[in-house]
Short mmCIF file of C-alpha atoms in Angstrom, two decimals:
data_model
loop_
_atom_site.label_atom_id
_atom_site.label_comp_id
_atom_site.label_asym_id
_atom_site.label_seq_id
_atom_site.Cartn_x
_atom_site.Cartn_y
_atom_site.Cartn_z
CA MET D 1 -142.15 -87.27 59.34
CA VAL D 2 -141.28 -83.66 58.54
CA ARG D 3 -143.10 -80.68 60.00
CA GLY D 4 -144.65 -78.39 57.44
CA LYS D 5 -143.53 -74.81 57.16
CA ILE D 6 -145.90 -72.22 58.56
CA VAL D 7 -146.46 -68.77 57.22
CA ILE D 8 -145.59 -66.16 59.84
CA ARG D 9 -148.48 -63.74 59.91
CA ARG D 10 -150.90 -62.32 62.45
CA ILE D 11 -153.39 -64.82 63.88
CA GLU D 12 -156.87 -63.37 63.37
CA ASP D 13 -158.78 -65.60 65.81
CA MET D 14 -158.40 -64.05 69.28
CA SER D 15 -158.57 -67.32 71.25
CA SER D 16 -156.01 -69.00 68.97
CA ARG D 17 -153.77 -65.95 69.30
CA LYS D 18 -153.91 -66.11 73.11
CA VAL D 19 -153.09 -69.83 73.14
CA THR D 20 -150.20 -69.34 70.71
CA PHE D 21 -148.87 -66.40 72.75
CA SER D 22 -148.97 -68.43 75.95
CA LYS D 23 -147.20 -71.44 74.42
CA ARG D 24 -144.54 -69.40 72.62
CA ARG D 25 -143.93 -67.19 75.67
CA HIS D 26 -143.42 -70.30 77.80
CA GLY D 27 -140.99 -71.72 75.21
CA LEU D 28 -139.06 -68.45 74.97
CA LEU D 29 -138.64 -68.18 78.73
CA LYS D 30 -137.62 -71.85 78.95
CA LYS D 31 -134.94 -71.39 76.28
CA THR D 32 -133.75 -68.24 78.06
CA ARG D 33 -133.30 -70.15 81.32
CA GLU D 34 -131.45 -72.94 79.51
CA LEU D 35 -129.11 -70.46 77.80
CA ALA D 36 -128.30 -68.78 81.10
CA ILE D 37 -127.53 -72.10 82.80
CA LEU D 38 -125.66 -73.85 79.99
CA CYS D 39 -123.51 -70.91 78.93
CA ASN D 40 -123.18 -69.17 82.33
CA VAL D 41 -124.34 -65.83 80.90
CA GLN D 42 -126.59 -63.06 82.14
CA VAL D 43 -129.86 -63.02 80.22
CA GLY D 44 -132.91 -60.80 80.57
CA VAL D 45 -136.19 -61.04 78.65
CA ILE D 46 -139.20 -58.75 78.97
CA VAL D 47 -142.45 -59.52 77.12
CA PHE D 48 -145.44 -57.17 77.10
CA SER D 49 -148.77 -58.78 76.23
CA LEU D 50 -151.51 -57.07 74.25
CA THR D 51 -153.44 -56.57 77.50
CA GLY D 52 -150.48 -54.78 79.10
CA ARG D 53 -149.33 -57.64 81.31
CA ILE D 54 -145.57 -57.94 81.74
CA TYR D 55 -143.70 -61.24 81.70
CA ALA D 56 -140.02 -61.10 82.58
CA TYR D 57 -137.10 -63.39 83.23
CA ALA D 58 -133.64 -62.46 84.41
CA SER D 59 -130.85 -64.88 85.14
CA SER D 60 -130.12 -65.24 88.82
CA THR D 61 -127.16 -63.91 90.77
CA THR D 62 -123.87 -64.01 88.94
CA THR D 63 -120.65 -63.65 90.89
CA THR D 64 -117.43 -62.60 89.21
CA THR D 65 -114.04 -61.97 90.75
CA THR D 66 -114.83 -58.26 91.19
CA THR D 67 -118.62 -57.92 91.67
CA THR D 68 -121.86 -59.69 92.48
CA THR D 69 -124.88 -58.69 90.39
CA MET D 70 -128.57 -59.35 90.89
CA GLY D 71 -131.15 -59.92 88.17
CA MET D 72 -132.90 -57.57 85.80
CA PRO D 73 -131.72 -54.16 87.14
CA SER D 74 -128.07 -55.10 86.67
CA ILE D 75 -128.75 -56.53 83.20
CA ILE D 76 -130.56 -53.34 82.14
CA HIS D 77 -127.76 -51.18 83.59
CA LYS D 78 -125.16 -53.25 81.74
CA TYR D 79 -127.17 -52.88 78.49
CA GLN D 80 -127.49 -49.11 78.90
CA SER D 81 -123.79 -48.65 79.59
CA ALA D 82 -122.73 -50.78 76.61
#
């Protein structure tokens, strides 16, 4: 059985929107963790909800031959310097 295509547009019903946000946020963070583990890369994701709550994920400590980096601050610094 094939899933039907959905039209990407704003969800008008507030409760449905909250449920969809929660499920999709969980899926996004799960895929981010998997990418960091499988590919041995540094990944950082920040999500701001409509209510102002912050959800973040940063891959854990990565050690290279020259440095050891920790989480989100090092990822943001690396992004800014790139």
